[in-house]
Short mmCIF file of C-alpha atoms in Angstrom, two decimals:
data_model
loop_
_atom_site.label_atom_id
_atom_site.label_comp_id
_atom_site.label_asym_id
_atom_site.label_seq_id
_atom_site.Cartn_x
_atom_site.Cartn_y
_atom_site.Cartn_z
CA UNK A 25 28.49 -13.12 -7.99
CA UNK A 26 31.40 -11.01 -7.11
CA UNK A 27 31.56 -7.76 -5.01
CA UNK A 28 32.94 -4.35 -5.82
CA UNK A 29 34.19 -2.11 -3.47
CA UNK A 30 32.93 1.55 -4.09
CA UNK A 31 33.29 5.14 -3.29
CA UNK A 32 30.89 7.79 -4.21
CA UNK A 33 29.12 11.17 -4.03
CA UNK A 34 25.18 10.67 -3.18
CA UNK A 35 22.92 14.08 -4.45
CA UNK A 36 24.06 16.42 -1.55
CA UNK A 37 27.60 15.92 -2.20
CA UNK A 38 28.42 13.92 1.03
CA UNK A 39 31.01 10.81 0.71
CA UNK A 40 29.73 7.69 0.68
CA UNK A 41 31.34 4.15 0.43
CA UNK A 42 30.67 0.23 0.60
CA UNK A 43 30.54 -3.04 -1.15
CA UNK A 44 27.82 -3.98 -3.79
CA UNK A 45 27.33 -7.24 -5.63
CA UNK A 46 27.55 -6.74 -9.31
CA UNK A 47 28.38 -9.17 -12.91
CA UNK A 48 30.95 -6.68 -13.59
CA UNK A 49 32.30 -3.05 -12.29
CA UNK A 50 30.07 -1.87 -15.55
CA UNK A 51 27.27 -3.24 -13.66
CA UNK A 52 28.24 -1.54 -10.51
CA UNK A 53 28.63 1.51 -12.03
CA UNK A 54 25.05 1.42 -13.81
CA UNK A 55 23.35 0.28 -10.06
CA UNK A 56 25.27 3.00 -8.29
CA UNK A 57 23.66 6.12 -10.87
CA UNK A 58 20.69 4.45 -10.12
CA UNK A 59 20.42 5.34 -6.88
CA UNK A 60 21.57 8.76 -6.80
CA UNK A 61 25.11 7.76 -6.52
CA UNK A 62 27.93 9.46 -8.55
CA UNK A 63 30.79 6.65 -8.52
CA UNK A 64 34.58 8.05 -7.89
CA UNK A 65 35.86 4.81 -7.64
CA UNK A 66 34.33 0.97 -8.20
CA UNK A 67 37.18 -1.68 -8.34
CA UNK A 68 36.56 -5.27 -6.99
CA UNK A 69 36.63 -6.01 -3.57
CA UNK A 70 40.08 -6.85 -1.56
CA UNK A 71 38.56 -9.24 0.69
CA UNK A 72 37.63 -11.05 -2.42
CA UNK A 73 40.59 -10.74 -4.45
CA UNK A 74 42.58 -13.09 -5.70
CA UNK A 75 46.69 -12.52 -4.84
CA UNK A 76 48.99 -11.52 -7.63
CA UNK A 77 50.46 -8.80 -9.40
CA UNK A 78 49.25 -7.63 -12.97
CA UNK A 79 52.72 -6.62 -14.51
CA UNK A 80 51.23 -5.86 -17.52
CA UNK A 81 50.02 -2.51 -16.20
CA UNK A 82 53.61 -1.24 -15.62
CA UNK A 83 54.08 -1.32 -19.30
CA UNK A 84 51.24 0.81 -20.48
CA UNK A 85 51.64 3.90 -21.96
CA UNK A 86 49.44 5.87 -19.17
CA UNK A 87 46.70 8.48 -20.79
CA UNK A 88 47.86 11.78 -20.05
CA UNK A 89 46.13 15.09 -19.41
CA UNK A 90 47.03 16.37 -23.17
CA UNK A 91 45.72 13.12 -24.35
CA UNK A 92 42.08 13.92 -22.77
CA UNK A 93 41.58 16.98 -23.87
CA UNK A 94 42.66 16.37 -27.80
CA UNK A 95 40.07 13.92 -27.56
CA UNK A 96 37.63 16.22 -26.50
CA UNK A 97 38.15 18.78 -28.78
CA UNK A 98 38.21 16.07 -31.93
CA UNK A 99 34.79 14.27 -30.43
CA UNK A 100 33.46 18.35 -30.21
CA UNK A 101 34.70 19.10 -33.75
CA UNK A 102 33.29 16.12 -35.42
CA UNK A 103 29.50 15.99 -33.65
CA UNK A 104 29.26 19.78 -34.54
CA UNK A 105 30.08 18.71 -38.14
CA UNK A 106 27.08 16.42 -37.89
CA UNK A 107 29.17 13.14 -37.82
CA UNK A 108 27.31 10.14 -35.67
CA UNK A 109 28.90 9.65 -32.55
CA UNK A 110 29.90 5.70 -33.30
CA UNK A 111 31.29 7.04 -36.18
CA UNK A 112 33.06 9.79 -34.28
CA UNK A 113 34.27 7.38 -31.81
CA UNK A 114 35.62 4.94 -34.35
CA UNK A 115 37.49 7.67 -36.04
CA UNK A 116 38.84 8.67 -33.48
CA UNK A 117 40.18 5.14 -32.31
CA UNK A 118 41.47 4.29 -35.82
CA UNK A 119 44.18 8.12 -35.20
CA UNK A 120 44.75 7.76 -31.52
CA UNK A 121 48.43 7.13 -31.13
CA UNK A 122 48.54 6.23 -27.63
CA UNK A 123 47.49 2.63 -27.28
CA UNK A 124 45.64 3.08 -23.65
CA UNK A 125 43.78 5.83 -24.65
CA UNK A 126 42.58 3.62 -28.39
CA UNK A 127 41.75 0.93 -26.63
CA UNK A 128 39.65 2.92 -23.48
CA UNK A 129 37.77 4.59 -27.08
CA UNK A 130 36.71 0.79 -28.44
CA UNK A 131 35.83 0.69 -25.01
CA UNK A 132 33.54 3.33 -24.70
CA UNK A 133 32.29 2.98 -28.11
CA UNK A 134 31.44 -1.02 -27.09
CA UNK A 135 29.63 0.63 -23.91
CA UNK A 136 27.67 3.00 -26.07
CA UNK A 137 26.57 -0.06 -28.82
CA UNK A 138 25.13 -1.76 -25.84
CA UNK A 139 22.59 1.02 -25.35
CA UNK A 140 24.47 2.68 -22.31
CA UNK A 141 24.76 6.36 -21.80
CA UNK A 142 27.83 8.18 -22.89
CA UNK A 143 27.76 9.56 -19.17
CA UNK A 144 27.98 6.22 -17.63
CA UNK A 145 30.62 4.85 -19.88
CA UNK A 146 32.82 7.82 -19.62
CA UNK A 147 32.20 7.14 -15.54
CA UNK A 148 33.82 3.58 -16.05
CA UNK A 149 36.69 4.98 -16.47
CA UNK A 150 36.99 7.46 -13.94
CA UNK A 151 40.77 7.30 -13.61
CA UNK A 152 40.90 9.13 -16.67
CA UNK A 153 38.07 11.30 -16.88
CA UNK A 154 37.11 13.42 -13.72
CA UNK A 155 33.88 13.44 -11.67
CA UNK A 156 33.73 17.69 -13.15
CA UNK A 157 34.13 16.03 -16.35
CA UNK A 158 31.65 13.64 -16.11
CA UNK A 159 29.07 15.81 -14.34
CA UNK A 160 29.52 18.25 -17.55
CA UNK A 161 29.14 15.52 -19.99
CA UNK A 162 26.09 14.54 -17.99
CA UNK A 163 24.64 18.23 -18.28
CA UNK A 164 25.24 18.48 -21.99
CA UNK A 165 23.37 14.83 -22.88
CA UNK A 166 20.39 16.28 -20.12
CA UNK A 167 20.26 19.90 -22.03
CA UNK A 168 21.18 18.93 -25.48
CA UNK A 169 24.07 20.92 -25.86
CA UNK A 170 27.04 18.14 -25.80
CA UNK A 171 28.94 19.89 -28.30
CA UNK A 172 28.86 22.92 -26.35
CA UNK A 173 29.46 21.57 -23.22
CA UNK A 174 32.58 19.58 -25.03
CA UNK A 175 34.21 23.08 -26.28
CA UNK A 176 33.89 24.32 -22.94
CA UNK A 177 35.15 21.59 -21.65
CA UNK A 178 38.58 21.24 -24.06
CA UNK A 179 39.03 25.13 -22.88
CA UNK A 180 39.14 24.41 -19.05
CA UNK A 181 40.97 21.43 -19.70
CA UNK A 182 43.35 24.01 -21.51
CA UNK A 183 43.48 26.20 -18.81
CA UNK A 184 44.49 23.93 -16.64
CA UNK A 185 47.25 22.73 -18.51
CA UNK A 186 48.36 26.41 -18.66
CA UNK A 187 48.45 26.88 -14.93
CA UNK A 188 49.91 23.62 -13.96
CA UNK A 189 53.24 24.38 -16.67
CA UNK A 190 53.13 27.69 -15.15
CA UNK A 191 53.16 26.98 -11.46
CA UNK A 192 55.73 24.19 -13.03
CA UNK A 193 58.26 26.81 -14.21
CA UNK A 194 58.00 28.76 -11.52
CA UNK A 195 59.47 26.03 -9.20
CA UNK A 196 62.02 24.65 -11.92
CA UNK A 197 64.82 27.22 -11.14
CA UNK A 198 64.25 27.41 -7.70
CA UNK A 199 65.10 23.84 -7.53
CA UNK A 200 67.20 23.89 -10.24
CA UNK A 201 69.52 26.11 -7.92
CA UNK A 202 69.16 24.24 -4.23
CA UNK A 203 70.09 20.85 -6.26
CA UNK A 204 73.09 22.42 -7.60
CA UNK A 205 73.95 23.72 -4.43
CA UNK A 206 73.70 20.50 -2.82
CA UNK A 207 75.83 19.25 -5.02
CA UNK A 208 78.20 21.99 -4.77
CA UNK A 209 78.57 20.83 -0.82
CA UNK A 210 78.46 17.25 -1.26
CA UNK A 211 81.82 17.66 -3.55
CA UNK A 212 83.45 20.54 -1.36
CA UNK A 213 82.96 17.86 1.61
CA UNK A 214 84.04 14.70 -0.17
CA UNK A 215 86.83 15.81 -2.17
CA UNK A 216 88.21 19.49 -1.15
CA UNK A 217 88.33 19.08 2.17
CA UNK A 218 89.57 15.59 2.89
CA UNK A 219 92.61 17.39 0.68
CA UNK A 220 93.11 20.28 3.19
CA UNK A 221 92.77 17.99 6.03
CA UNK A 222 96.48 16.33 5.17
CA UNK A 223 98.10 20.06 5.13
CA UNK A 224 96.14 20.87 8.41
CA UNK A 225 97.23 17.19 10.39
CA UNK A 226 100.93 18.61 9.94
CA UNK A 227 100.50 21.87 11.33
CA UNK A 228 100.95 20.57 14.94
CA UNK A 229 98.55 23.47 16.18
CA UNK A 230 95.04 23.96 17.77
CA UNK A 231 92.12 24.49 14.45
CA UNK A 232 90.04 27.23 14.50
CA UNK A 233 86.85 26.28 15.42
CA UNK A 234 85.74 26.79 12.02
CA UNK A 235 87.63 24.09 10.99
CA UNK A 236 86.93 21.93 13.70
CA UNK A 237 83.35 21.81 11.88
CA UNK A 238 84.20 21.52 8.89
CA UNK A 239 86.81 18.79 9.27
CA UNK A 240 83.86 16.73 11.34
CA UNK A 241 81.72 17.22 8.77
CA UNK A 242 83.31 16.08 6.18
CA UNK A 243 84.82 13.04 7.93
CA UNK A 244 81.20 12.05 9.44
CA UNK A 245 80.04 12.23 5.40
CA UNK A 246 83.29 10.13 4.30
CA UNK A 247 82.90 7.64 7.04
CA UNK A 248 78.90 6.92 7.12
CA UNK A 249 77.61 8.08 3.32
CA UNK A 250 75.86 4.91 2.93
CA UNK A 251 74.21 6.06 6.05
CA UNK A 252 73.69 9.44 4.58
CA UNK A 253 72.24 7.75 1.35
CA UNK A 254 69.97 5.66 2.81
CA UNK A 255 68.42 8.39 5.00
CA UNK A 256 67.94 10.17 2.38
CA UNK A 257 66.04 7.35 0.35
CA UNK A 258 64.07 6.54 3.86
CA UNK A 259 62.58 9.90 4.06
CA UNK A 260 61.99 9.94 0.01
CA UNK A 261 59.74 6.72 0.20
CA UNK A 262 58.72 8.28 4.17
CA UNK A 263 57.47 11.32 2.57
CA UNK A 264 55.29 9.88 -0.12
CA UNK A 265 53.98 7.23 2.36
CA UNK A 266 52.84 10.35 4.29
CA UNK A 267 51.35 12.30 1.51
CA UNK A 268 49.22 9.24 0.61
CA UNK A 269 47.66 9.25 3.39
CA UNK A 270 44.45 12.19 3.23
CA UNK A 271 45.68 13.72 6.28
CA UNK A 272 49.18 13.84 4.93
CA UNK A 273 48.23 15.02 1.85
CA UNK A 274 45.84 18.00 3.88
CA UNK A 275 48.90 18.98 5.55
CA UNK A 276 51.39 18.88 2.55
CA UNK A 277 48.75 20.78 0.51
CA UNK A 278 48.54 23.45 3.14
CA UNK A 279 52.05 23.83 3.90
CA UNK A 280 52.97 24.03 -0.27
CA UNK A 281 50.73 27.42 0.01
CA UNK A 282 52.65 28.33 3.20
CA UNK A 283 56.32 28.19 1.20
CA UNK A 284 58.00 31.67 0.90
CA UNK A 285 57.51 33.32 -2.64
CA UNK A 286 56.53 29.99 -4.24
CA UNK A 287 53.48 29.56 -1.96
CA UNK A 288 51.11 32.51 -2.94
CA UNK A 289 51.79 31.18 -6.87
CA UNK A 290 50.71 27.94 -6.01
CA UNK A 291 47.49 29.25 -4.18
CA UNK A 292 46.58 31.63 -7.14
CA UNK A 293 46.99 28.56 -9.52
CA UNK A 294 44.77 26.88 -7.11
CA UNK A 295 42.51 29.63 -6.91
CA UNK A 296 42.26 30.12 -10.57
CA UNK A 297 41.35 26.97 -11.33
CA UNK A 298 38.56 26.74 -8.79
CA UNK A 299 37.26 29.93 -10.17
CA UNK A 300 37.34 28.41 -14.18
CA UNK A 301 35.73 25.50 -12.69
CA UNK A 302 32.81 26.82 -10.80
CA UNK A 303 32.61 29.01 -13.82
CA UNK A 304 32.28 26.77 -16.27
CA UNK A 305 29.80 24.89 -13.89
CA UNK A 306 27.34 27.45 -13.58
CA UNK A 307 27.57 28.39 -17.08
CA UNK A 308 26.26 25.38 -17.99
CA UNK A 309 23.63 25.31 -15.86
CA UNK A 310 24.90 23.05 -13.12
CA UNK A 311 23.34 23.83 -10.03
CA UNK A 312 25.76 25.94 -7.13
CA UNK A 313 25.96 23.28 -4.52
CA UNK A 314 26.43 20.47 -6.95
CA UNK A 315 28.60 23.09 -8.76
CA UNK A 316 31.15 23.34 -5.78
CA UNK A 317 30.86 19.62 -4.85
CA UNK A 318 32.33 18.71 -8.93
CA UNK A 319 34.61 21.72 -8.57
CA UNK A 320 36.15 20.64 -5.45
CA UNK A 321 37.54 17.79 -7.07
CA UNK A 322 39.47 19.77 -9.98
CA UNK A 323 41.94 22.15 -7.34
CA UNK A 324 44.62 19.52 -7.18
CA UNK A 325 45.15 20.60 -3.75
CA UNK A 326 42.95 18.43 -0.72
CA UNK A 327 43.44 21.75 1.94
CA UNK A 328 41.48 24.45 -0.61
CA UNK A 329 39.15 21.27 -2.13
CA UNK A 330 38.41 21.11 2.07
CA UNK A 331 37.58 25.09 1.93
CA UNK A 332 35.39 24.82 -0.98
CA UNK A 333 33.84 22.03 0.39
CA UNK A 334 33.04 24.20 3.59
CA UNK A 335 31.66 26.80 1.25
CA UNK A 336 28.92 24.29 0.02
CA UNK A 337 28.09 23.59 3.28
CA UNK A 338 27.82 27.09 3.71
CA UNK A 339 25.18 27.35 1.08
CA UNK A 340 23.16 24.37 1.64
CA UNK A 341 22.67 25.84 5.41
CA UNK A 342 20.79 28.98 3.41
CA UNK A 343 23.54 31.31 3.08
CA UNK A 344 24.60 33.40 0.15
CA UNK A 345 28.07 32.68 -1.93
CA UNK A 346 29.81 35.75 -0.42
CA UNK A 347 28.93 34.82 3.08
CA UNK A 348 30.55 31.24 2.22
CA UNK A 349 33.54 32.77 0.63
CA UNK A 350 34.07 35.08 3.19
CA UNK A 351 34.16 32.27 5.95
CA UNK A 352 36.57 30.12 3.62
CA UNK A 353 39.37 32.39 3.91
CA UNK A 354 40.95 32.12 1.30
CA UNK A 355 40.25 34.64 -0.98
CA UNK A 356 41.14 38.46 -1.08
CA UNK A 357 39.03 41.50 -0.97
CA UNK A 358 38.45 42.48 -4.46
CA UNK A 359 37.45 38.97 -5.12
CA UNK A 360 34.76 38.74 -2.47
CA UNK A 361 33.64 42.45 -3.88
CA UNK A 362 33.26 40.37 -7.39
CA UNK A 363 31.74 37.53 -6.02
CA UNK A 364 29.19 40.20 -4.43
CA UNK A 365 28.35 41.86 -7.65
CA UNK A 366 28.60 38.92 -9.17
CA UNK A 367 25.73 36.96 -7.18
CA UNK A 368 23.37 40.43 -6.81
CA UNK A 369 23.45 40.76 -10.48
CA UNK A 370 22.60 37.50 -11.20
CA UNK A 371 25.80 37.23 -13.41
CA UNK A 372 28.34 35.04 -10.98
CA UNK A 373 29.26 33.01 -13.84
CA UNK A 374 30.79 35.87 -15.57
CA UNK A 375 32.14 37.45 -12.64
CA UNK A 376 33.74 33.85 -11.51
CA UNK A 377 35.29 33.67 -15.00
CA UNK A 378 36.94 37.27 -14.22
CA UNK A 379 38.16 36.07 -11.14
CA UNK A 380 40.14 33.48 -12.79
CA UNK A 381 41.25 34.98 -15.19
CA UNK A 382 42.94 38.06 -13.05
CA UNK A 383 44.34 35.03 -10.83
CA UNK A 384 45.77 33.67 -14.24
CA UNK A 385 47.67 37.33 -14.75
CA UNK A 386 48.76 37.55 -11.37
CA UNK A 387 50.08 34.16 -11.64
CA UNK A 388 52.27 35.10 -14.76
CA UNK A 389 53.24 38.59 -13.07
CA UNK A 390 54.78 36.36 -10.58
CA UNK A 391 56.75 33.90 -12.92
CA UNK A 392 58.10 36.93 -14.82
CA UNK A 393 59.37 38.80 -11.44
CA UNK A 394 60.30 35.72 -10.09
CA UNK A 395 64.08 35.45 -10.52
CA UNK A 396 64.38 38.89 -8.98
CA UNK A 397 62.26 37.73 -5.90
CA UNK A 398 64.61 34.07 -5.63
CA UNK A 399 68.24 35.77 -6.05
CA UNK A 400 68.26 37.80 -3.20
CA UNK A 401 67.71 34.88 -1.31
CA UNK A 402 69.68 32.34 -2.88
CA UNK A 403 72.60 35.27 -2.64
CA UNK A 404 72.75 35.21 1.18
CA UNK A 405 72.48 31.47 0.91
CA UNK A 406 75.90 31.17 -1.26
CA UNK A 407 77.33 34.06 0.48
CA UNK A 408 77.19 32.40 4.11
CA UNK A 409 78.35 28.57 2.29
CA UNK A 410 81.40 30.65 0.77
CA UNK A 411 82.21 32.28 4.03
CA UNK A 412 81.91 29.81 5.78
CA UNK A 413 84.24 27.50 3.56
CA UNK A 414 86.60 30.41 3.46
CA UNK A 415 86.56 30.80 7.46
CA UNK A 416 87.37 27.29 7.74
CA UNK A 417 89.53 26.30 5.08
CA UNK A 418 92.03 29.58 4.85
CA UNK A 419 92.12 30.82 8.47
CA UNK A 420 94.52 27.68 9.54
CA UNK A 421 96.32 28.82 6.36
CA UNK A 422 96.55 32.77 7.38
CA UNK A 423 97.33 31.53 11.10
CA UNK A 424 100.68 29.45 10.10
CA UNK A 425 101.70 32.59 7.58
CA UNK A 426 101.23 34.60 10.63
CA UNK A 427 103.33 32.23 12.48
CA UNK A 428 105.76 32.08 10.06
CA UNK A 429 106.16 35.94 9.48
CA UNK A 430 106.70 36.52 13.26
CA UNK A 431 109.58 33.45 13.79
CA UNK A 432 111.53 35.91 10.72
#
């Protein structure tokens, strides 16, 4: 019988991993709930696998985030109407236009016609949908309130969408403007320069030191830009090496929220979807800790899913919410105060759902002021490359006019 490699959440939230014998990853999957086990990832194991590559998954169309949550609000929209879920499922396999996501439907309707739990077949394929996902499907088959739990669902999902276009956007011109500028000096060094550098050789005179620079610049980016290029594809492949790795990621995550203007949008984003999360969580009657240990997997962002993680740990130890968001550092003071009221009132739900949702209109204040935070910046940025193409390139120029004036 083969083995499948597995990783995992037991009941308190904690990590766990190992190998377990199983017919298929299905059957994994099915052992693993079982015993308490919440499976994040079941694929077979390496020590067992055979060598090749599978080409054909380069060709798929992959299932996107848009793709998951139409489905959700279709599957929500027809079991409300009273429509049997096989039936539901088949419908909505017959209009799906993406060919990955109709074929993981047959798959999860096959699942179901075996007698499994919608829960466990949606876990199969957890690639697609999300431990928070799962865990609310889960609640909504335990409380009877799928469809619910499916429209609440399709709005997060939503929301999410929202804030990642926004956060997006807000980076777009940004880098829209450092690639043109980077192009701007990759031209100015390989093609205006070189030019002066003929009307400078036959001067006969000592360069300004200026255009020493400049002049080795350019002739170091003439000579060696195959160098240059591969450098610059070293580090590309370098840096995604590093942010695969969890520590790498940890620090990349924390230093994103550490980047002048664009930082603080990011963490907001971040902060607003933790807060829609853990809202929607409690809402539904998911309990806190298990609450923070689904919601810590919906940030995007391994440095705050690390803080809410420390807030759960918080909370298991006896504490209150406020005493746990208070040592994660990462929110501000009127969100704590709302988070107080919140958990004394018995209403943190609703005040978690305010807290994302004045994150959400910070976030948008920020895209819409944006441009007048960036130019400043990018101002003294072009400002010092044109001076310091016009010290170097026209001072040889104004020295032999000089010259030139004084020999009349």
């Amino acid at each position: 019988m083969p083995s499948f490699a597995y990783t995992g959440r037991d009941a308190s939230g904690a990590t766990v991993q190992g190998v377990l014998d199983g017919a298929t990853a299905d059957a994994v999957n099915m052992a693993l709930f079982g015993r308490g086990i919440t499976p994040l990832d079941v694929r077979p194991n390496a020590s067992e696998a055979k060598g090749g590559v599978d080409l054909s998954s380069w060709f798929k169309q992959k299932i996107k985030h848009e793709d998951v949550a139409l489905f959700t609000r279709q599957l929500n929209t027809l079991l409300k109407a009273g429509v049997p879920i096989m039936r539901a499922l088949a419908g909505l396999q017959e209009s799906a236009t993406n060919p990955t996501m109709k074929t993981l439907i047959g798959e999860v309707r096959n699942d179901l016609d075996s007698g499994r739990e919608l829960t466990v077949c949606f876990a199969r394929h957890n690639s697609v949908f999300t431990p928070f996902y799962i865990a609310m499907v889960r609640v909504g088959e335990m409380t009877g309130q799928l469809e619910d739990i499916l429209l609440r669902l399709f709005h997060h999902l939503e929301f999410q969408q929202f804030m990642r276009n926004q956060v997006k956007s807000a980076l777009r011109y940004p880098m829209f403007v450092v690639i043109a500028m980077a192009i701007a000096i990759l031209v100015v060094n390989l093609m205006v320069i070189p030019a002066f550098a003929k009307v400078f050789s036959g001067f006969g005179t000592e360069l300004p030191f200026m255009t020493r620079i400049l002049l080795g610049f350019s002739n170091f980016m003439v000579n060696y830009w195959h160098l240059i290029i591969g450098g610059i594809v070293a580090a590309i492949f370098g840096f995604k090496a590093w942010i695969g790795t969890p520590k790498g990621k940890y620090d990349w995550d924390r230093i994103k929220l550490r980047i002048p203007i664009a930082g603080k949008i990011i963490e907001k984003a971040t902060l607003a979807r933790f807060a829609s999360s853990f809202a929607l969580a409690s809402r539904s009657g998911v309990p806190i800790i298990q609450a923070m240990n689904v919601v810590a997997e919906t940030v995007d962002n391994a440095y705050i899913s690390d803080k809410v993680n420390g807030m759960r740990t918080t909370v298991e130890r006896g504490e209150s919410v406020l005493r746990a968001a208070i040592q994660a550092r990462v929110f501000t003071p009127v969100v704590l105060q709302m988070i107080a009221v919140g958990e004394e009132s018995g209403m943190l739900d609703e005040m978690m759902g305010e807290v994302s949702d004045m994150y959400q209109r910070e976030v948008e204040y920020e895209l819409k002021t944006l441009s007048a935070q960036i130019e400043p910046i990018l101002i003294v940025f072009l400002g010092a490359l044109v001076l310091i193409l016009a010290l170097g390139i026209f001072l040889p120029i104004w020295d032999l006019g000089k010259v030139s004036m004084g020999k009349k």
